[in-house]
């Protein structure tokens, strides 16, 4: 649905060329929720704005739904942009217009008949749970409600793609979760392709199918969320994973273990329904290996349950080795820390 081929973007500041993106290539499949995560200044906002050509790439090609946007005239591009909805961090609502008028605005620009606009606005407000707020103004709404209006407005023209530019960054955690649940529901109901950028790993873990990590205007890691989250390869990715995993106490335990020459602190990762099975207990009972759990997580990445245990094993080296081999034989990922 979205294909970026060697996208670069360079700004001119005074007489100096300032590169923002360096040869980025990405493919987002139809119906997928694809996340791009990066620190401030990494280039993620520039990247997402290049998709609908709010920022025109310096070089490279942008394809959306089989159409090369970067080759279109301004008039043709305006038509194709109706297939691409976009929501923003700070909502960008018309303060002097009601909720219903804000949602109707893109339909009015497209010349949709008044009767059809009224019906479509009603459908969209029901979809985002704001049917009772149609006559209110943005100033009368909470942050989460404003973003729901933004989502309804972005869906007005039945787009095939929804771009989310830090859509939850201005919201509290509870409201963030409700907006993520709404986006996930819209993705399922409408088969909509969603691409979002964020600096929060929680957002990626909650709703994304795939993720790309951007650093210094380059994609440094990419893949299914389960692989990237559970087996981070790049230093930037590991930083983001630590937002929702490693505690300071665990880091201290690992440092202490290394300093004392004990390499028996192990991270065990498992996916799917085995998450809820007592595998560690069964294996250690068979091998007679004592253990202490330093940290444990059972959660979900979108629809996939996963577990991660950080365990310190006691006993002999031979017993520990047999335990780790047995866990690996059962399909668990085992990493000695």
Short mmCIF file of C-alpha atoms in Angstrom, two decimals:
data_model
loop_
_atom_site.label_atom_id
_atom_site.label_comp_id
_atom_site.label_asym_id
_atom_site.label_seq_id
_atom_site.Cartn_x
_atom_site.Cartn_y
_atom_site.Cartn_z
CA UNK A 1 0.00 0.00 0.00
CA UNK A 2 2.90 2.36 0.81
CA UNK A 3 6.28 2.00 -0.86
CA UNK A 4 9.18 4.38 -0.31
CA UNK A 5 12.20 4.00 -2.56
CA UNK A 6 15.49 5.66 -1.56
CA UNK A 7 13.88 8.77 -0.07
CA UNK A 8 16.20 11.63 0.80
CA UNK A 9 15.31 15.06 2.14
CA UNK A 10 17.72 17.96 2.44
CA UNK A 11 16.84 21.41 3.79
CA UNK A 12 18.72 24.58 2.95
CA UNK A 13 19.45 26.73 5.98
CA UNK A 14 21.06 29.94 4.83
CA UNK A 15 23.68 28.67 2.41
CA UNK A 16 24.13 25.36 4.16
CA UNK A 17 22.55 22.05 3.13
CA UNK A 18 21.14 20.15 6.12
CA UNK A 19 20.24 16.50 5.36
CA UNK A 20 17.20 15.12 7.24
CA UNK A 21 16.64 11.74 5.52
CA UNK A 22 19.24 9.45 3.97
CA UNK A 23 18.03 6.95 1.35
CA UNK A 24 15.05 5.49 3.21
CA UNK A 25 13.22 2.54 1.67
CA UNK A 26 10.14 1.05 3.35
CA UNK A 27 7.15 -1.06 2.35
CA UNK A 28 3.87 -1.09 4.25
CA UNK A 29 1.37 -3.80 3.30
CA UNK A 30 -2.35 -3.20 2.84
CA UNK A 31 -4.22 -3.40 6.16
CA UNK A 32 -1.03 -3.24 8.23
CA UNK A 33 -0.33 -1.00 11.22
CA UNK A 34 3.27 0.09 10.72
CA UNK A 35 5.13 2.14 13.32
CA UNK A 36 8.21 4.30 12.98
CA UNK A 37 9.93 5.10 16.27
CA UNK A 38 12.77 7.51 16.88
CA UNK A 39 14.09 10.21 19.17
CA UNK A 40 13.35 13.90 18.61
CA UNK A 41 15.23 15.13 15.56
CA UNK A 42 15.70 11.63 14.12
CA UNK A 43 13.68 12.50 11.01
CA UNK A 44 10.42 10.66 11.70
CA UNK A 45 8.10 13.67 11.24
CA UNK A 46 9.85 14.57 7.99
CA UNK A 47 9.48 10.97 6.84
CA UNK A 48 5.74 10.72 7.44
CA UNK A 49 5.13 14.10 5.81
CA UNK A 50 7.01 12.90 2.75
CA UNK A 51 4.41 10.15 2.26
CA UNK A 52 1.63 12.59 1.36
CA UNK A 53 4.16 15.10 0.02
CA UNK A 54 3.47 17.77 2.61
CA UNK A 55 7.25 17.64 2.44
CA UNK A 56 8.44 16.85 -1.07
CA UNK A 57 11.44 14.47 -1.04
CA UNK A 58 14.67 15.81 -2.48
CA UNK A 59 15.20 12.50 -4.27
CA UNK A 60 13.46 9.13 -4.34
CA UNK A 61 9.96 7.85 -5.15
CA UNK A 62 6.78 7.62 -3.09
CA UNK A 63 4.08 5.12 -4.09
CA UNK A 64 0.69 4.92 -2.35
CA UNK A 65 -1.88 2.37 -3.57
CA UNK A 66 0.17 1.79 -6.72
CA UNK A 67 0.39 5.47 -7.68
CA UNK A 68 3.72 7.30 -7.75
CA UNK A 69 2.79 10.49 -5.90
CA UNK A 70 6.16 12.07 -6.49
CA UNK A 71 5.48 12.11 -10.28
CA UNK A 72 2.05 13.80 -10.15
CA UNK A 73 1.06 17.35 -10.99
CA UNK A 74 -0.31 19.52 -8.19
CA UNK A 75 -3.90 18.90 -9.32
CA UNK A 76 -3.41 15.13 -9.57
CA UNK A 77 -1.70 15.10 -6.18
CA UNK A 78 -4.63 16.93 -4.61
CA UNK A 79 -6.96 14.17 -5.83
CA UNK A 80 -4.71 11.35 -4.59
CA UNK A 81 -4.31 12.98 -1.18
CA UNK A 82 -7.98 12.30 -0.53
CA UNK A 83 -7.00 8.65 -0.22
CA UNK A 84 -4.65 9.59 2.63
CA UNK A 85 -6.01 10.75 5.99
CA UNK A 86 -3.75 12.35 8.59
CA UNK A 87 -4.03 13.08 12.30
CA UNK A 88 -1.70 15.31 14.28
CA UNK A 89 -0.21 15.64 17.75
CA UNK A 90 -1.99 18.93 18.49
CA UNK A 91 -5.28 18.03 16.74
CA UNK A 92 -5.34 21.02 14.28
CA UNK A 93 -9.09 21.54 14.70
CA UNK A 94 -11.01 24.64 13.59
CA UNK A 95 -11.70 26.37 16.92
CA UNK A 96 -14.65 28.39 15.59
CA UNK A 97 -16.42 25.34 14.12
CA UNK A 98 -18.47 22.69 15.89
CA UNK A 99 -17.40 19.06 16.08
CA UNK A 100 -19.77 18.22 13.23
CA UNK A 101 -18.47 21.10 11.10
CA UNK A 102 -14.85 20.05 11.71
CA UNK A 103 -15.63 16.53 10.46
CA UNK A 104 -17.64 17.89 7.53
CA UNK A 105 -14.91 20.30 6.40
CA UNK A 106 -12.95 17.95 4.07
CA UNK A 107 -16.23 16.72 2.56
CA UNK A 108 -17.27 20.29 1.80
CA UNK A 109 -13.91 20.94 0.15
CA UNK A 110 -14.45 17.83 -1.99
CA UNK A 111 -17.86 19.13 -3.14
CA UNK A 112 -19.92 16.34 -1.54
CA UNK A 113 -23.69 17.09 -1.52
CA UNK A 114 -25.02 18.52 1.77
CA UNK A 115 -27.36 15.59 2.48
CA UNK A 116 -24.56 13.07 2.01
CA UNK A 117 -22.27 15.12 4.27
CA UNK A 118 -24.79 15.02 7.10
CA UNK A 119 -25.12 11.24 6.88
CA UNK A 120 -21.36 10.69 6.66
CA UNK A 121 -20.67 12.97 9.65
CA UNK A 122 -23.26 11.06 11.68
CA UNK A 123 -21.62 7.72 10.79
CA UNK A 124 -18.13 8.97 11.67
CA UNK A 125 -19.13 10.48 15.01
CA UNK A 126 -20.76 7.18 15.95
CA UNK A 127 -17.60 5.34 14.92
CA UNK A 128 -15.41 7.44 17.23
CA UNK A 129 -17.96 7.61 20.05
CA UNK A 130 -18.78 11.34 19.83
CA UNK A 131 -22.35 11.33 18.49
CA UNK A 132 -23.54 13.26 21.58
CA UNK A 133 -20.92 15.99 21.09
CA UNK A 134 -21.72 17.04 17.50
CA UNK A 135 -22.77 20.58 18.43
CA UNK A 136 -19.91 21.28 20.84
CA UNK A 137 -16.81 23.34 20.04
CA UNK A 138 -13.21 22.10 20.43
CA UNK A 139 -12.67 24.23 23.54
CA UNK A 140 -15.41 22.23 25.27
CA UNK A 141 -13.69 18.89 24.66
CA UNK A 142 -10.97 16.93 26.44
CA UNK A 143 -7.72 16.11 24.68
CA UNK A 144 -8.86 12.58 23.91
CA UNK A 145 -12.16 13.84 22.48
CA UNK A 146 -10.33 16.36 20.30
CA UNK A 147 -8.18 13.58 18.89
CA UNK A 148 -11.31 11.52 18.18
CA UNK A 149 -12.63 14.46 16.18
CA UNK A 150 -9.31 14.55 14.33
CA UNK A 151 -9.61 10.85 13.55
CA UNK A 152 -13.20 11.23 12.31
CA UNK A 153 -12.18 14.15 10.10
CA UNK A 154 -9.24 12.16 8.69
CA UNK A 155 -11.63 9.33 7.76
CA UNK A 156 -14.20 11.59 6.10
CA UNK A 157 -13.19 10.87 2.49
CA UNK A 158 -12.89 7.08 3.02
CA UNK A 159 -9.10 7.06 2.77
CA UNK A 160 -7.11 3.90 2.18
CA UNK A 161 -4.23 5.10 4.35
CA UNK A 162 -4.17 6.88 7.72
CA UNK A 163 -1.00 8.69 8.78
CA UNK A 164 -0.57 9.45 12.49
CA UNK A 165 1.97 12.13 13.41
CA UNK A 166 2.69 11.62 17.15
CA UNK A 167 -1.07 11.23 17.60
CA UNK A 168 -0.93 10.36 21.32
CA UNK A 169 2.06 12.42 22.51
CA UNK A 170 -0.11 15.17 24.00
CA UNK A 171 -2.36 12.73 25.89
CA UNK A 172 -2.20 11.12 29.32
CA UNK A 173 -1.58 7.33 29.51
CA UNK A 174 -5.23 6.32 30.01
CA UNK A 175 -6.41 8.50 27.11
CA UNK A 176 -3.52 7.24 24.98
CA UNK A 177 -4.71 3.68 25.49
CA UNK A 178 -8.27 4.59 24.50
CA UNK A 179 -7.06 6.25 21.29
CA UNK A 180 -4.84 3.27 20.45
CA UNK A 181 -7.81 0.95 21.01
CA UNK A 182 -9.89 3.11 18.66
CA UNK A 183 -7.21 3.04 15.95
CA UNK A 184 -6.90 -0.72 16.29
CA UNK A 185 -10.68 -1.08 16.03
CA UNK A 186 -10.78 1.13 12.92
CA UNK A 187 -7.97 -0.92 11.37
CA UNK A 188 -9.97 -4.13 11.90
CA UNK A 189 -13.36 -2.78 10.84
CA UNK A 190 -12.27 -0.82 7.79
CA UNK A 191 -9.14 -2.73 6.73
CA UNK A 192 -7.37 0.62 6.82
CA UNK A 193 -3.61 0.79 6.42
CA UNK A 194 -2.14 2.85 9.29
CA UNK A 195 1.35 4.30 9.50
CA UNK A 196 2.28 6.09 12.70
CA UNK A 197 5.33 7.77 14.14
CA UNK A 198 6.08 7.96 17.83
CA UNK A 199 8.84 8.13 20.41
CA UNK A 200 6.94 5.80 22.77
CA UNK A 201 7.65 2.07 22.67
CA UNK A 202 4.35 1.45 24.45
CA UNK A 203 2.50 2.70 21.36
CA UNK A 204 4.47 0.36 19.07
CA UNK A 205 3.99 -2.63 21.36
CA UNK A 206 0.26 -2.06 21.76
CA UNK A 207 -1.02 -1.86 18.17
CA UNK A 208 1.70 -2.20 15.54
CA UNK A 209 2.35 -5.22 13.32
CA UNK A 210 5.75 -4.01 12.15
CA UNK A 211 8.16 -1.30 13.24
CA UNK A 212 11.10 0.62 11.82
CA UNK A 213 13.59 2.40 14.06
CA UNK A 214 14.92 5.68 12.67
CA UNK A 215 18.11 7.32 13.90
CA UNK A 216 19.93 10.21 12.28
CA UNK A 217 17.66 10.10 9.24
CA UNK A 218 18.36 6.41 8.58
CA UNK A 219 16.40 3.24 9.28
CA UNK A 220 18.66 1.27 11.61
CA UNK A 221 16.34 -1.66 12.37
CA UNK A 222 13.09 -2.98 10.94
CA UNK A 223 10.83 -6.00 11.25
CA UNK A 224 7.86 -7.55 13.04
CA UNK A 225 7.30 -5.92 16.43
CA UNK A 226 7.76 -9.24 18.24
CA UNK A 227 11.24 -9.69 16.76
CA UNK A 228 12.42 -6.10 17.14
CA UNK A 229 11.01 -5.71 20.65
CA UNK A 230 12.24 -9.03 22.04
CA UNK A 231 15.59 -9.21 20.18
CA UNK A 232 16.75 -5.62 19.63
CA UNK A 233 19.98 -5.39 17.63
CA UNK A 234 20.75 -1.67 17.41
CA UNK A 235 21.68 0.53 20.38
CA UNK A 236 18.83 2.95 19.66
CA UNK A 237 16.31 0.11 19.61
CA UNK A 238 17.61 -1.19 22.92
CA UNK A 239 17.11 2.28 24.44
CA UNK A 240 13.45 2.24 23.45
CA UNK A 241 12.93 -1.31 24.66
CA UNK A 242 14.32 -0.31 28.06
CA UNK A 243 11.47 2.23 28.35
CA UNK A 244 9.10 -0.65 29.00
CA UNK A 245 11.33 -3.44 30.30
CA UNK A 246 14.63 -3.31 32.19
CA UNK A 247 14.56 -1.72 35.63
CA UNK A 248 17.55 -0.07 37.27
CA UNK A 249 17.57 -2.86 39.83
CA UNK A 250 17.93 -5.48 37.08
CA UNK A 251 20.84 -3.60 35.52
CA UNK A 252 22.55 -3.52 38.91
CA UNK A 253 22.02 -7.28 39.33
CA UNK A 254 23.51 -7.96 35.90
CA UNK A 255 26.51 -5.74 36.62
CA UNK A 256 27.03 -7.45 39.97
CA UNK A 257 26.84 -10.89 38.35
CA UNK A 258 29.42 -9.98 35.72
CA UNK A 259 31.73 -8.41 38.30
CA UNK A 260 31.62 -11.55 40.43
CA UNK A 261 32.33 -13.78 37.44
CA UNK A 262 28.90 -15.44 37.56
CA UNK A 263 27.35 -15.67 34.12
CA UNK A 264 24.11 -17.32 35.20
CA UNK A 265 21.74 -14.43 34.72
CA UNK A 266 19.59 -15.35 31.75
CA UNK A 267 16.73 -13.73 29.87
CA UNK A 268 14.13 -16.25 28.70
CA UNK A 269 11.64 -15.13 26.05
CA UNK A 270 8.54 -16.96 24.88
CA UNK A 271 5.66 -16.20 22.52
CA UNK A 272 2.14 -17.49 22.08
CA UNK A 273 0.13 -19.73 24.37
CA UNK A 274 3.24 -21.19 26.05
CA UNK A 275 3.38 -17.82 27.82
CA UNK A 276 0.84 -19.21 30.30
CA UNK A 277 2.48 -22.62 30.84
CA UNK A 278 4.79 -23.47 33.82
CA UNK A 279 7.71 -24.45 31.58
CA UNK A 280 10.51 -22.99 33.72
CA UNK A 281 9.21 -24.85 36.79
CA UNK A 282 8.96 -28.13 34.89
CA UNK A 283 12.46 -27.90 33.40
CA UNK A 284 14.23 -26.87 36.61
CA UNK A 285 12.44 -29.61 38.53
CA UNK A 286 13.81 -32.16 36.06
CA UNK A 287 17.37 -30.79 36.18
CA UNK A 288 17.38 -29.96 39.89
CA UNK A 289 18.55 -26.40 39.23
CA UNK A 290 17.61 -23.69 41.77
CA UNK A 291 16.69 -20.27 40.41
CA UNK A 292 15.55 -16.79 41.40
CA UNK A 293 13.38 -14.60 39.17
CA UNK A 294 14.88 -11.09 39.05
CA UNK A 295 12.26 -9.67 36.70
CA UNK A 296 9.23 -11.01 34.88
CA UNK A 297 6.76 -9.75 32.32
CA UNK A 298 3.66 -11.26 30.80
CA UNK A 299 1.96 -9.00 28.30
CA UNK A 300 0.82 -8.71 24.70
CA UNK A 301 2.18 -7.16 21.55
CA UNK A 302 -1.00 -6.36 19.69
CA UNK A 303 -2.71 -9.79 19.60
CA UNK A 304 0.33 -11.91 20.49
CA UNK A 305 0.91 -12.92 24.13
CA UNK A 306 4.53 -12.98 25.23
CA UNK A 307 6.54 -13.47 28.36
CA UNK A 308 10.04 -12.49 29.37
CA UNK A 309 11.78 -13.68 32.53
CA UNK A 310 15.18 -12.64 33.78
CA UNK A 311 16.42 -15.47 35.96
CA UNK A 312 19.53 -16.10 38.06
CA UNK A 313 20.37 -19.80 38.20
CA UNK A 314 22.24 -21.58 40.98
CA UNK A 315 23.72 -25.06 41.06
CA UNK A 316 26.54 -26.49 38.99
CA UNK A 317 27.56 -25.25 35.56
CA UNK A 318 26.53 -28.63 34.14
CA UNK A 319 23.03 -28.38 35.62
CA UNK A 320 22.61 -24.82 34.36
CA UNK A 321 23.76 -25.87 30.87
CA UNK A 322 21.26 -28.75 30.83
CA UNK A 323 18.49 -26.38 31.91
CA UNK A 324 19.26 -23.86 29.18
CA UNK A 325 19.52 -26.60 26.54
CA UNK A 326 16.16 -27.99 27.60
CA UNK A 327 14.54 -24.55 27.36
CA UNK A 328 16.02 -24.05 23.89
CA UNK A 329 14.77 -27.49 22.81
CA UNK A 330 11.26 -26.38 23.75
CA UNK A 331 11.57 -23.40 21.42
CA UNK A 332 12.34 -20.67 23.95
CA UNK A 333 14.79 -17.91 23.21
CA UNK A 334 17.57 -17.92 25.84
CA UNK A 335 20.07 -15.09 26.22
CA UNK A 336 22.85 -15.13 28.81
CA UNK A 337 23.20 -11.63 30.22
#
